[in-house]
PDB file of C-alpha atoms and ligand atoms in Angstrom:
ATOM      1  CA  MET W  79     -26.655 -45.004  50.974  1.00 60.00           C
ATOM      2  CA  ASP W  80     -28.505 -42.818  48.484  1.00 54.00           C
ATOM      3  CA  THR W  81     -26.508 -41.051  45.853  1.00 49.00           C
ATOM      4  CA  ASP W  82     -29.467 -40.869  43.539  1.00 45.00           C
ATOM      5  CA  SER W  83     -30.351 -37.463  42.166  1.00 43.00           C
ATOM      6  CA  ASN W  84     -34.073 -38.349  42.469  1.00 45.00           C
ATOM      7  CA  THR W  85     -33.922 -38.522  46.270  1.00 54.00           C
ATOM      8  CA  PRO W  86     -34.452 -35.305  48.257  1.00 67.00           C
ATOM      9  CA  GLY W  87     -31.386 -33.211  47.673  1.00 93.00           C
ATOM     10  CA  TRP W  88     -28.885 -31.265  49.707  1.00 98.00           C
ATOM     11  CA  PHE W  89     -29.337 -27.573  50.384  1.00 98.00           C
ATOM     12  CA  ILE W  90     -26.158 -25.740  51.303  1.00 98.00           C
ATOM     13  CA  ALA W  91     -26.484 -22.330  52.936  1.00 97.00           C
ATOM     14  CA  GLY W  92     -23.321 -20.352  52.316  1.00 95.00           C
ATOM     15  CA  ASP W  93     -21.720 -20.105  48.895  1.00 88.00           C
ATOM     16  CA  GLY W  94     -18.209 -19.503  50.235  1.00 90.00           C
ATOM     17  CA  ALA W  95     -15.253 -21.847  49.784  1.00 91.00           C
ATOM     18  CA  ILE W  96     -16.478 -24.675  52.020  1.00 93.00           C
ATOM     19  CA  GLY W  97     -20.071 -24.511  50.733  1.00 96.00           C
ATOM     20  CA  MET W  98     -18.930 -24.587  47.107  1.00 96.00           C
ATOM     21  CA  ALA W  99     -16.417 -27.408  47.673  1.00 95.00           C
ATOM     22  CA  LEU W 100     -19.042 -29.508  49.475  1.00 96.00           C
ATOM     23  CA  GLY W 101     -21.653 -28.840  46.807  1.00 97.00           C
ATOM     24  CA  CYS W 102     -19.255 -29.925  44.090  1.00 97.00           C
ATOM     25  CA  LEU W 103     -18.247 -33.110  45.949  1.00 96.00           C
ATOM     26  CA  LEU W 104     -21.871 -34.099  46.584  1.00 97.00           C
ATOM     27  CA  GLN W 105     -22.956 -33.374  43.026  1.00 97.00           C
ATOM     28  CA  GLN W 106     -20.102 -35.507  41.708  1.00 95.00           C
ATOM     29  CA  GLN W 107     -21.562 -38.376  43.731  1.00 94.00           C
ATOM     30  CA  GLY W 108     -24.852 -37.967  41.869  1.00 95.00           C
ATOM     31  CA  ALA W 109     -26.681 -36.011  44.588  1.00 96.00           C
ATOM     32  CA  SER W 110     -28.929 -33.088  43.749  1.00 96.00           C
ATOM     33  CA  VAL W 111     -27.511 -29.891  45.266  1.00 97.00           C
ATOM     34  CA  ARG W 112     -28.803 -26.342  45.655  1.00 97.00           C
ATOM     35  CA  LEU W 113     -26.738 -23.498  47.008  1.00 97.00           C
ATOM     36  CA  ILE W 114     -28.395 -20.865  49.175  1.00 97.00           C
ATOM     37  CA  SER W 115     -26.899 -17.410  48.883  1.00 95.00           C
ATOM     38  CA  ARG W 116     -27.546 -14.371  51.079  1.00 92.00           C
ATOM     39  CA  VAL W 117     -27.916 -12.188  48.002  1.00 92.00           C
ATOM     40  CA  ALA W 118     -29.660 -12.883  44.689  1.00 93.00           C
ATOM     41  CA  LYS W 119     -27.265 -14.319  42.083  1.00 91.00           C
ATOM     42  CA  PRO W 120     -27.588 -15.522  38.486  1.00 92.00           C
ATOM     43  CA  THR W 121     -28.762 -19.116  38.486  1.00 95.00           C
ATOM     44  CA  PRO W 122     -27.512 -21.687  37.729  1.00 95.00           C
ATOM     45  CA  ALA W 123     -24.044 -20.611  38.832  1.00 95.00           C
ATOM     46  CA  MET W 124     -21.014 -21.947  36.973  1.00 96.00           C
ATOM     47  CA  MET W 125     -18.168 -22.834  39.314  1.00 96.00           C
ATOM     48  CA  SER W 126     -14.969 -24.837  39.486  1.00 97.00           C
ATOM     49  CA  CYS W 127     -13.130 -26.682  42.239  1.00 97.00           C
ATOM     50  CA  ARG W 128      -9.561 -27.939  42.362  1.00 95.00           C
ATOM     51  CA  PHE W 129      -9.280 -30.865  44.740  1.00 92.00           C
ATOM     52  CA  THR W 130      -6.279 -32.025  46.775  1.00 86.00           C
ATOM     53  CA  GLY W 131      -5.585 -34.793  44.234  1.00 86.00           C
ATOM     54  CA  GLY W 132      -4.978 -32.063  41.624  1.00 89.00           C
ATOM     55  CA  GLU W 133      -8.182 -32.663  39.641  1.00 93.00           C
ATOM     56  CA  THR W 134     -10.225 -29.574  38.658  1.00 96.00           C
ATOM     57  CA  VAL W 135     -13.983 -30.020  38.251  1.00 96.00           C
ATOM     58  CA  GLU W 136     -16.266 -27.562  36.444  1.00 97.00           C
ATOM     59  CA  TRP W 137     -19.831 -27.669  37.723  1.00 97.00           C
ATOM     60  CA  THR W 138     -23.108 -25.773  37.673  1.00 97.00           C
ATOM     61  CA  CYS W 139     -25.692 -25.548  40.392  1.00 95.00           C
ATOM     62  CA  PRO W 140     -29.005 -23.773  41.052  1.00 96.00           C
ATOM     63  CA  VAL W 141     -28.622 -20.881  43.511  1.00 96.00           C
ATOM     64  CA  MET W 142     -31.513 -19.635  45.656  1.00 96.00           C
ATOM     65  CA  SER W 143     -31.697 -16.542  47.806  1.00 96.00           C
ATOM     66  CA  GLU W 144     -35.374 -16.779  48.829  1.00 95.00           C
ATOM     67  CA  PRO W 145     -37.487 -19.810  49.785  1.00 96.00           C
ATOM     68  CA  ASP W 146     -39.664 -20.960  46.873  1.00 93.00           C
ATOM     69  CA  GLY W 147     -41.969 -23.302  48.795  1.00 94.00           C
ATOM     70  CA  THR W 148     -39.641 -26.319  48.473  1.00 94.00           C
ATOM     71  CA  SER W 149     -39.493 -28.363  51.632  1.00 96.00           C
ATOM     72  CA  ILE W 150     -35.912 -28.982  52.835  1.00 97.00           C
ATOM     73  CA  ASP W 151     -34.903 -32.345  54.299  1.00 97.00           C
ATOM     74  CA  ARG W 152     -31.130 -31.810  54.505  1.00 97.00           C
ATOM     75  CA  LEU W 153     -29.492 -28.479  55.073  1.00 97.00           C
ATOM     76  CA  ILE W 154     -25.794 -27.802  55.552  1.00 97.00           C
ATOM     77  CA  VAL W 155     -25.199 -24.411  57.148  1.00 96.00           C
ATOM     78  CA  ALA W 156     -21.720 -23.506  55.874  1.00 96.00           C
ATOM     79  CA  THR W 157     -21.854 -19.796  56.713  1.00 94.00           C
ATOM     80  CA  LYS W 158     -19.815 -17.800  59.204  1.00 92.00           C
ATOM     81  CA  ALA W 159     -21.151 -17.948  62.767  1.00 92.00           C
ATOM     82  CA  TYR W 160     -22.547 -14.406  62.557  1.00 91.00           C
ATOM     83  CA  ALA W 161     -24.778 -15.351  59.593  1.00 92.00           C
ATOM     84  CA  VAL W 162     -26.492 -18.373  61.159  1.00 93.00           C
ATOM     85  CA  SER W 163     -29.396 -16.472  62.692  1.00 91.00           C
ATOM     86  CA  ASP W 164     -30.185 -14.890  59.304  1.00 92.00           C
ATOM     87  CA  VAL W 165     -30.228 -18.338  57.704  1.00 95.00           C
ATOM     88  CA  MET W 166     -32.545 -19.679  60.412  1.00 94.00           C
ATOM     89  CA  ASP W 167     -34.847 -16.657  60.210  1.00 93.00           C
ATOM     90  CA  ARG W 168     -35.153 -16.948  56.458  1.00 95.00           C
ATOM     91  CA  TRP W 169     -35.098 -20.719  55.903  1.00 96.00           C
ATOM     92  CA  GLY W 170     -36.283 -22.233  59.213  1.00 95.00           C
ATOM     93  CA  SER W 171     -39.904 -22.430  58.083  1.00 95.00           C
ATOM     94  CA  SER W 172     -38.886 -24.345  54.909  1.00 96.00           C
ATOM     95  CA  LEU W 173     -37.383 -27.191  56.969  1.00 97.00           C
ATOM     96  CA  ALA W 174     -39.471 -30.375  56.848  1.00 96.00           C
ATOM     97  CA  PRO W 175     -40.289 -32.181  60.106  1.00 96.00           C
ATOM     98  CA  GLY W 176     -37.284 -34.379  60.903  1.00 95.00           C
ATOM     99  CA  ALA W 177     -34.993 -32.366  58.604  1.00 97.00           C
ATOM    100  CA  ARG W 178     -31.280 -32.764  59.329  1.00 97.00           C
ATOM    101  CA  VAL W 179     -29.468 -29.464  59.771  1.00 97.00           C
ATOM    102  CA  PHE W 180     -25.652 -29.684  59.808  1.00 97.00           C
ATOM    103  CA  PHE W 181     -23.961 -26.680  61.438  1.00 96.00           C
ATOM    104  CA  LEU W 182     -20.342 -26.146  60.332  1.00 95.00           C
ATOM    105  CA  GLN W 183     -19.438 -22.937  62.164  1.00 93.00           C
ATOM    106  CA  ASN W 184     -16.291 -21.981  64.013  1.00 92.00           C
ATOM    107  CA  GLY W 185     -17.205 -21.086  67.585  1.00 92.00           C
ATOM    108  CA  LEU W 186     -20.478 -20.742  69.385  1.00 91.00           C
ATOM    109  CA  ASN W 187     -23.084 -18.121  70.161  1.00 82.00           C
ATOM    110  CA  LEU W 188     -23.854 -18.372  73.872  1.00 78.00           C
ATOM    111  CA  ASP W 189     -26.593 -15.733  73.536  1.00 75.00           C
ATOM    112  CA  SER W 190     -28.479 -17.278  70.647  1.00 70.00           C
ATOM    113  CA  ASP W 191     -32.094 -18.114  71.138  1.00 57.00           C
ATOM    114  CA  ARG W 192     -32.488 -18.759  67.418  1.00 65.00           C
ATOM    115  CA  GLN W 193     -32.473 -22.498  66.847  1.00 77.00           C
ATOM    116  CA  PRO W 194     -33.863 -24.543  63.972  1.00 85.00           C
ATOM    117  CA  PRO W 195     -37.523 -25.517  64.545  1.00 88.00           C
ATOM    118  CA  PRO W 196     -37.871 -28.107  67.349  1.00 90.00           C
ATOM    119  CA  SER W 197     -39.195 -30.711  64.899  1.00 93.00           C
ATOM    120  CA  THR W 198     -35.810 -30.776  63.102  1.00 95.00           C
ATOM    121  CA  GLN W 199     -32.505 -32.443  63.995  1.00 96.00           C
ATOM    122  CA  PRO W 200     -29.559 -30.082  64.561  1.00 95.00           C
ATOM    123  CA  LEU W 201     -26.159 -31.713  64.075  1.00 96.00           C
ATOM    124  CA  ILE W 202     -22.889 -30.122  65.104  1.00 95.00           C
ATOM    125  CA  VAL W 203     -19.951 -30.544  62.740  1.00 97.00           C
ATOM    126  CA  VAL W 204     -16.500 -29.742  64.117  1.00 96.00           C
ATOM    127  CA  ASN W 205     -14.284 -29.188  61.134  1.00 92.00           C
ATOM    128  CA  SER W 206     -10.791 -30.120  62.159  1.00 84.00           C
ATOM    129  CA  GLY W 207      -9.583 -31.389  58.793  1.00 82.00           C
ATOM    130  CA  PHE W 208     -11.367 -30.050  55.683  1.00 88.00           C
ATOM    131  CA  ALA W 209     -10.044 -26.803  54.245  1.00 85.00           C
ATOM    132  CA  ALA W 210     -10.614 -24.816  51.073  1.00 86.00           C
ATOM    133  CA  PHE W 211     -10.154 -21.252  49.930  1.00 84.00           C
ATOM    134  CA  ARG W 212     -11.583 -19.202  47.098  1.00 85.00           C
ATOM    135  CA  ASP W 213      -8.949 -17.741  44.826  1.00 85.00           C
ATOM    136  CA  GLU W 214     -11.442 -16.252  42.340  1.00 90.00           C
ATOM    137  CA  PRO W 215     -15.138 -15.487  42.810  1.00 88.00           C
ATOM    138  CA  ASN W 216     -16.379 -18.882  41.517  1.00 92.00           C
ATOM    139  CA  HIS W 217     -13.207 -20.955  41.859  1.00 94.00           C
ATOM    140  CA  VAL W 218     -12.316 -22.910  44.975  1.00 93.00           C
ATOM    141  CA  VAL W 219      -9.118 -24.736  45.895  1.00 90.00           C
ATOM    142  CA  GLN W 220      -9.345 -27.548  48.445  1.00 89.00           C
ATOM    143  CA  THR W 221      -6.230 -27.680  50.645  1.00 82.00           C
ATOM    144  CA  ALA W 222      -7.039 -30.444  53.150  1.00 79.00           C
ATOM    145  CA  GLY W 223      -9.468 -33.353  53.287  1.00 84.00           C
ATOM    146  CA  GLU W 224      -8.908 -35.071  56.612  1.00 84.00           C
ATOM    147  CA  ALA W 225     -11.667 -36.363  58.893  1.00 89.00           C
ATOM    148  CA  VAL W 226     -14.158 -34.015  60.570  1.00 94.00           C
ATOM    149  CA  TRP W 227     -16.439 -34.761  63.514  1.00 96.00           C
ATOM    150  CA  VAL W 228     -20.224 -34.798  63.734  1.00 97.00           C
ATOM    151  CA  GLY W 229     -22.607 -35.428  66.622  1.00 97.00           C
ATOM    152  CA  ASP W 230     -25.899 -34.361  68.103  1.00 95.00           C
ATOM    153  CA  GLY W 231     -24.651 -33.690  71.629  1.00 94.00           C
ATOM    154  CA  SER W 232     -25.954 -37.043  72.910  1.00 94.00           C
ATOM    155  CA  ALA W 233     -23.680 -39.760  74.275  1.00 94.00           C
ATOM    156  CA  ARG W 234     -24.893 -42.266  71.661  1.00 96.00           C
ATOM    157  CA  SER W 235     -22.147 -44.175  69.895  1.00 96.00           C
ATOM    158  CA  GLU W 236     -23.923 -43.768  66.550  1.00 96.00           C
ATOM    159  CA  ALA W 237     -26.744 -41.637  65.174  1.00 97.00           C
ATOM    160  CA  SER W 238     -30.113 -43.112  66.120  1.00 95.00           C
ATOM    161  CA  ASP W 239     -31.863 -41.894  62.935  1.00 96.00           C
ATOM    162  CA  PRO W 240     -31.061 -43.991  59.844  1.00 97.00           C
ATOM    163  CA  ASN W 241     -31.462 -40.821  57.741  1.00 96.00           C
ATOM    164  CA  VAL W 242     -28.596 -39.202  59.644  1.00 97.00           C
ATOM    165  CA  ARG W 243     -26.495 -42.334  59.191  1.00 97.00           C
ATOM    166  CA  ASN W 244     -27.284 -42.241  55.473  1.00 96.00           C
ATOM    167  CA  ASP W 245     -26.361 -38.536  55.257  1.00 97.00           C
ATOM    168  CA  ILE W 246     -23.032 -39.248  56.966  1.00 97.00           C
ATOM    169  CA  ALA W 247     -22.348 -42.109  54.551  1.00 97.00           C
ATOM    170  CA  CYS W 248     -23.171 -39.831  51.570  1.00 96.00           C
ATOM    171  CA  LEU W 249     -20.882 -37.064  52.817  1.00 97.00           C
ATOM    172  CA  ASP W 250     -18.083 -39.523  53.544  1.00 96.00           C
ATOM    173  CA  ALA W 251     -18.389 -41.195  50.124  1.00 96.00           C
ATOM    174  CA  ALA W 252     -18.310 -37.758  48.497  1.00 95.00           C
ATOM    175  CA  GLY W 253     -14.976 -36.932  50.176  1.00 94.00           C
ATOM    176  CA  PHE W 254     -16.142 -34.963  53.225  1.00 95.00           C
ATOM    177  CA  HIS W 255     -14.983 -37.508  55.791  1.00 95.00           C
ATOM    178  CA  VAL W 256     -17.422 -37.037  58.658  1.00 96.00           C
ATOM    179  CA  ARG W 257     -17.051 -39.299  61.684  1.00 97.00           C
ATOM    180  CA  TRP W 258     -19.749 -39.602  64.338  1.00 98.00           C
ATOM    181  CA  THR W 259     -18.674 -38.920  67.920  1.00 97.00           C
ATOM    182  CA  PRO W 260     -20.505 -38.959  71.252  1.00 97.00           C
ATOM    183  CA  ASP W 261     -17.996 -36.266  72.352  1.00 95.00           C
ATOM    184  CA  ILE W 262     -18.955 -33.524  69.938  1.00 96.00           C
ATOM    185  CA  ILE W 263     -19.399 -30.879  72.655  1.00 95.00           C
ATOM    186  CA  ALA W 264     -15.891 -31.526  74.035  1.00 96.00           C
ATOM    187  CA  ARG W 265     -14.455 -31.509  70.495  1.00 96.00           C
ATOM    188  CA  ARG W 266     -16.156 -28.195  69.806  1.00 96.00           C
ATOM    189  CA  TRP W 267     -14.532 -26.729  72.940  1.00 97.00           C
ATOM    190  CA  LEU W 268     -11.145 -28.075  71.831  1.00 97.00           C
ATOM    191  CA  LYS W 269     -11.585 -26.397  68.446  1.00 96.00           C
ATOM    192  CA  ILE W 270     -12.727 -23.170  70.118  1.00 97.00           C
ATOM    193  CA  ALA W 271      -9.599 -23.304  72.316  1.00 98.00           C
ATOM    194  CA  VAL W 272      -7.385 -23.793  69.243  1.00 97.00           C
ATOM    195  CA  ASN W 273      -9.117 -21.113  67.166  1.00 97.00           C
ATOM    196  CA  SER W 274      -9.064 -18.685  70.095  1.00 98.00           C
ATOM    197  CA  VAL W 275      -5.270 -18.788  69.875  1.00 98.00           C
ATOM    198  CA  ILE W 276      -4.580 -18.920  66.133  1.00 97.00           C
ATOM    199  CA  ASN W 277      -7.268 -16.557  64.854  1.00 96.00           C
ATOM    200  CA  PRO W 278      -6.708 -13.435  66.981  1.00 98.00           C
ATOM    201  CA  LEU W 279      -2.915 -13.872  67.032  1.00 98.00           C
ATOM    202  CA  THR W 280      -2.822 -13.862  63.225  1.00 97.00           C
ATOM    203  CA  VAL W 281      -4.775 -10.584  63.320  1.00 96.00           C
ATOM    204  CA  ILE W 282      -2.486  -9.083  65.982  1.00 96.00           C
ATOM    205  CA  HIS W 283       0.676 -10.161  64.139  1.00 96.00           C
ATOM    206  CA  ASP W 284      -0.874  -9.732  60.664  1.00 95.00           C
ATOM    207  CA  CYS W 285       0.546 -13.014  59.417  1.00 96.00           C
ATOM    208  CA  VAL W 286      -0.309 -16.412  57.976  1.00 93.00           C
ATOM    209  CA  ASN W 287      -0.780 -19.205  60.514  1.00 93.00           C
ATOM    210  CA  GLY W 288       2.712 -20.727  60.180  1.00 94.00           C
ATOM    211  CA  MET W 289       4.481 -17.418  60.821  1.00 97.00           C
ATOM    212  CA  LEU W 290       3.159 -17.429  64.403  1.00 98.00           C
ATOM    213  CA  LEU W 291       5.815 -19.979  65.308  1.00 98.00           C
ATOM    214  CA  GLU W 292       8.565 -17.642  64.099  1.00 97.00           C
ATOM    215  CA  GLN W 293       7.673 -14.827  66.498  1.00 95.00           C
ATOM    216  CA  PRO W 294       8.853 -15.213  70.108  1.00 96.00           C
ATOM    217  CA  GLU W 295       6.003 -13.073  71.500  1.00 95.00           C
ATOM    218  CA  ALA W 296       3.417 -15.207  69.676  1.00 97.00           C
ATOM    219  CA  VAL W 297       5.076 -18.469  70.803  1.00 98.00           C
ATOM    220  CA  ARG W 298       4.890 -17.317  74.446  1.00 98.00           C
ATOM    221  CA  MET W 299       1.273 -16.213  74.043  1.00 98.00           C
ATOM    222  CA  ILE W 300       0.336 -19.558  72.457  1.00 98.00           C
ATOM    223  CA  ARG W 301       1.708 -21.386  75.515  1.00 98.00           C
ATOM    224  CA  ASP W 302       0.029 -19.052  78.032  1.00 98.00           C
ATOM    225  CA  LEU W 303      -3.338 -19.077  76.244  1.00 98.00           C
ATOM    226  CA  CYS W 304      -3.332 -22.880  76.012  1.00 98.00           C
ATOM    227  CA  ASP W 305      -2.499 -23.174  79.727  1.00 98.00           C
ATOM    228  CA  GLU W 306      -5.356 -20.834  80.587  1.00 98.00           C
ATOM    229  CA  SER W 307      -7.738 -22.712  78.259  1.00 98.00           C
ATOM    230  CA  GLY W 308      -6.698 -25.963  79.955  1.00 98.00           C
ATOM    231  CA  ARG W 309      -7.788 -24.516  83.313  1.00 98.00           C
ATOM    232  CA  ILE W 310     -11.091 -23.279  81.868  1.00 98.00           C
ATOM    233  CA  LEU W 311     -11.904 -26.611  80.200  1.00 98.00           C
ATOM    234  CA  ALA W 312     -10.947 -28.520  83.368  1.00 98.00           C
ATOM    235  CA  ALA W 313     -13.377 -26.360  85.373  1.00 98.00           C
ATOM    236  CA  MET W 314     -16.052 -27.148  82.773  1.00 97.00           C
ATOM    237  CA  GLU W 315     -15.191 -30.868  83.036  1.00 97.00           C
ATOM    238  CA  VAL W 316     -14.244 -30.987  79.358  1.00 97.00           C
ATOM    239  CA  SER W 317     -11.647 -33.697  79.044  1.00 91.00           C
ATOM    240  CA  PHE W 318      -8.848 -31.965  77.033  1.00 97.00           C
ATOM    241  CA  SER W 319      -5.778 -30.921  79.046  1.00 98.00           C
ATOM    242  CA  ALA W 320      -3.586 -27.837  78.500  1.00 98.00           C
ATOM    243  CA  GLU W 321      -0.941 -30.121  76.929  1.00 98.00           C
ATOM    244  CA  GLU W 322      -3.465 -31.592  74.489  1.00 98.00           C
ATOM    245  CA  ILE W 323      -4.759 -28.121  73.568  1.00 98.00           C
ATOM    246  CA  HIS W 324      -1.177 -26.921  73.051  1.00 98.00           C
ATOM    247  CA  SER W 325      -0.139 -29.862  70.878  1.00 96.00           C
ATOM    248  CA  GLU W 326      -3.372 -29.647  68.832  1.00 95.00           C
ATOM    249  CA  THR W 327      -2.782 -25.908  68.345  1.00 96.00           C
ATOM    250  CA  LEU W 328       0.772 -26.542  67.104  1.00 96.00           C
ATOM    251  CA  ARG W 329      -0.463 -29.374  64.852  1.00 92.00           C
ATOM    252  CA  VAL W 330      -3.121 -27.115  63.278  1.00 91.00           C
ATOM    253  CA  ILE W 331      -0.653 -24.241  62.830  1.00 92.00           C
ATOM    254  CA  GLU W 332       1.784 -26.550  61.052  1.00 90.00           C
ATOM    255  CA  ALA W 333      -0.921 -28.267  58.961  1.00 85.00           C
ATOM    256  CA  THR W 334      -2.353 -24.911  57.866  1.00 83.00           C
ATOM    257  CA  ALA W 335       0.936 -22.963  57.769  1.00 86.00           C
ATOM    258  CA  PRO W 336       0.266 -21.086  54.477  1.00 81.00           C
ATOM    259  CA  ASN W 337      -3.392 -20.268  55.409  1.00 83.00           C
ATOM    260  CA  ARG W 338      -4.656 -16.841  56.265  1.00 86.00           C
ATOM    261  CA  SER W 339      -6.949 -17.565  59.222  1.00 90.00           C
ATOM    262  CA  SER W 340     -10.625 -16.799  58.746  1.00 90.00           C
ATOM    263  CA  MET W 341     -10.353 -13.936  61.260  1.00 94.00           C
ATOM    264  CA  LEU W 342      -7.450 -12.359  59.419  1.00 93.00           C
ATOM    265  CA  GLN W 343      -9.495 -12.643  56.212  1.00 88.00           C
ATOM    266  CA  ASP W 344     -12.433 -10.972  58.005  1.00 90.00           C
ATOM    267  CA  HIS W 345     -10.110  -8.193  59.132  1.00 93.00           C
ATOM    268  CA  ARG W 346      -8.705  -7.670  55.642  1.00 91.00           C
ATOM    269  CA  ARG W 347     -12.161  -7.803  54.019  1.00 86.00           C
ATOM    270  CA  GLY W 348     -13.114  -4.960  56.310  1.00 86.00           C
ATOM    271  CA  ASP W 349     -16.908  -5.178  56.094  1.00 84.00           C
ATOM    272  CA  GLY W 350     -17.260  -5.098  59.877  1.00 81.00           C
ATOM    273  CA  ARG W 351     -18.100  -8.769  60.404  1.00 89.00           C
ATOM    274  CA  HIS W 352     -15.847 -11.168  62.327  1.00 93.00           C
ATOM    275  CA  GLU W 353     -16.046 -14.144  64.697  1.00 94.00           C
ATOM    276  CA  LEU W 354     -14.145 -12.900  67.768  1.00 95.00           C
ATOM    277  CA  ASP W 355     -17.321 -12.889  69.861  1.00 95.00           C
ATOM    278  CA  TYR W 356     -18.121 -16.449  68.798  1.00 95.00           C
ATOM    279  CA  ILE W 357     -14.655 -17.903  69.382  1.00 97.00           C
ATOM    280  CA  ASN W 358     -12.876 -15.979  72.153  1.00 97.00           C
ATOM    281  CA  LEU W 359     -15.790 -14.590  74.114  1.00 96.00           C
ATOM    282  CA  PRO W 360     -17.399 -17.969  74.986  1.00 96.00           C
ATOM    283  CA  LEU W 361     -14.118 -19.138  76.584  1.00 97.00           C
ATOM    284  CA  ILE W 362     -13.794 -15.908  78.553  1.00 98.00           C
ATOM    285  CA  ARG W 363     -17.390 -16.143  79.714  1.00 97.00           C
ATOM    286  CA  MET W 364     -17.036 -19.797  80.705  1.00 97.00           C
ATOM    287  CA  GLY W 365     -13.818 -19.079  82.594  1.00 98.00           C
ATOM    288  CA  THR W 366     -15.401 -16.168  84.433  1.00 98.00           C
ATOM    289  CA  ALA W 367     -18.515 -18.183  85.258  1.00 98.00           C
ATOM    290  CA  HIS W 368     -16.330 -20.910  86.787  1.00 98.00           C
ATOM    291  CA  GLY W 369     -14.149 -18.473  88.748  1.00 98.00           C
ATOM    292  CA  ILE W 370     -11.051 -19.090  86.558  1.00 98.00           C
ATOM    293  CA  GLU W 371      -8.576 -16.269  85.878  1.00 97.00           C
ATOM    294  CA  VAL W 372      -8.835 -15.320  82.168  1.00 98.00           C
ATOM    295  CA  GLU W 373      -6.178 -12.601  82.037  1.00 98.00           C
ATOM    296  CA  GLU W 374      -4.354 -13.899  78.926  1.00 98.00           C
ATOM    297  CA  HIS W 375      -7.543 -14.442  76.962  1.00 98.00           C
ATOM    298  CA  GLN W 376      -8.896 -11.054  77.988  1.00 98.00           C
ATOM    299  CA  LEU W 377      -5.679  -9.313  76.869  1.00 98.00           C
ATOM    300  CA  VAL W 378      -5.724 -11.027  73.476  1.00 98.00           C
ATOM    301  CA  TYR W 379      -9.458 -10.402  73.102  1.00 97.00           C
ATOM    302  CA  ASP W 380      -9.038  -6.690  73.868  1.00 97.00           C
ATOM    303  CA  ARG W 381      -6.072  -6.296  71.473  1.00 96.00           C
ATOM    304  CA  ALA W 382      -7.784  -8.126  68.618  1.00 96.00           C
ATOM    305  CA  ARG W 383     -11.075  -6.299  69.312  1.00 94.00           C
ATOM    306  CA  ARG W 384      -9.347  -2.940  68.959  1.00 92.00           C
ATOM    307  CA  MET W 385      -7.793  -4.014  65.654  1.00 93.00           C
ATOM    308  CA  LEU W 386     -11.018  -5.512  64.320  1.00 92.00           C
ATOM    309  CA  ALA W 387     -12.893  -2.384  65.424  1.00 86.00           C
ATOM    310  CA  THR W 388     -11.109  -0.524  62.665  1.00 74.00           C
ATOM    311  CA  CYS W 389     -13.232  -2.558  60.240  1.00 62.00           C
ATOM    312  CA  GLU W 390     -16.506  -2.427  62.191  1.00 54.00           C
ATOM    313  CA  PRO W 391     -19.419  -0.199  61.299  1.00 51.00           C
ATOM    314  CA  ALA W 392     -20.167   2.526  63.885  1.00 46.00           C
ATOM    315  CA  GLY W 393     -21.675   0.947  66.991  1.00 44.00           C
ATOM    316  CA  GLY W 394     -19.760  -2.322  66.558  1.00 45.00           C
ATOM    317  CA  GLN W 395     -21.353  -5.702  66.055  1.00 44.00           C
ATOM    318  CA  SER W 396     -23.086  -7.912  68.523  1.00 38.00           C
ATOM    319  CA  PRO W 397     -23.400 -11.670  68.306  1.00 36.00           C
ATOM    320  CA  ALA W 398     -26.599 -12.140  66.294  1.00 30.00           C
TER     321      ALA W 398
HETATM  322  O1  PAF G 277     -10.589 -20.259  61.237  1.00 61.21           O
HETATM  323  C1  PAF G 277      -9.678 -20.749  60.554  1.00 61.21           C
HETATM  324  O2  PAF G 277      -9.027 -20.100  59.748  1.00 61.21           O
HETATM  325  C2  PAF G 277      -9.396 -22.238  60.678  1.00 61.21           C
HETATM  326  O3  PAF G 277     -10.305 -22.813  61.572  1.00 61.21           O
HETATM  327  C3  PAF G 277      -7.965 -22.558  61.096  1.00 61.21           C
HETATM  328  C4  PAF G 277      -7.932 -24.002  61.553  1.00 61.21           C
HETATM  329  C5  PAF G 277      -7.464 -21.653  62.182  1.00 61.21           C
HETATM  330  C6  PAF G 277      -7.042 -22.551  59.909  1.00 61.21           C
HETATM  331  O4  PAF G 277      -6.814 -21.299  59.353  1.00 61.21           O
END
């Protein structure tokens, strides 16, 4: 495993909470890290992270907003789903042949034709256990550090490329506990099913995740949405049952009880960008395509859409 700062470094697109926490963890392991920001920022940036153990680390890191000719071997895309196409448009041509590109988004864009260049290796990360929030512009607090899943969509029991295995070992040693799985596509659908309940319901009820369990209407909707998701996933031959989706949803709500979901944060930020069409819409589309009734999901989608529309620019947003 390389932790040597002389080896090709890590580029992290997205200087939000997860991007900053990951950058700090990797740099502490001796890796060279550069943050990629959408907008130009003073560089190097001075930041701090408080980790679950209670330790606070001050760190500095170069920040780039435009490619400078450096060839990228390892890129972590830690942006919201709606920003991925911008990252690919701007940085795709800087990716070296064979570059590993780790995608950490909630949800999925069924319409996207923007992929990393074919010579690179896209890796899907399903984050079911690492959480952080930003309480000040350059200060991040990590709130959970459990295992997360990574895979390339193949049924292989481990990554075939030793570079990918090395990357996974580096991330794990740094404290981002990635585990390879041949079931990454199914795990992504499970996470979509869970997020498609928690995220819009926290917008509709304007509450932190844990409060959902204190509202009878939300408790009923959680059950009905999970049952419907179970039918959709069964039609897609994805192996998680309605019961498993329901118990995973309750587990995540309890584990993240004080969190404001990312969609509620999008709603409160009010800049017109949110992930409803990347989380809820794919399930609705899959259900419809397989002839499954999606009444509950459609109702929740429509209610949340109306509420999120109050923060959208005229004309709405489309999955980019
Ligand atoms: O999107 C989010 O906020 C998170 O994925 C989750 C798990 C719902 C916790 O808030």
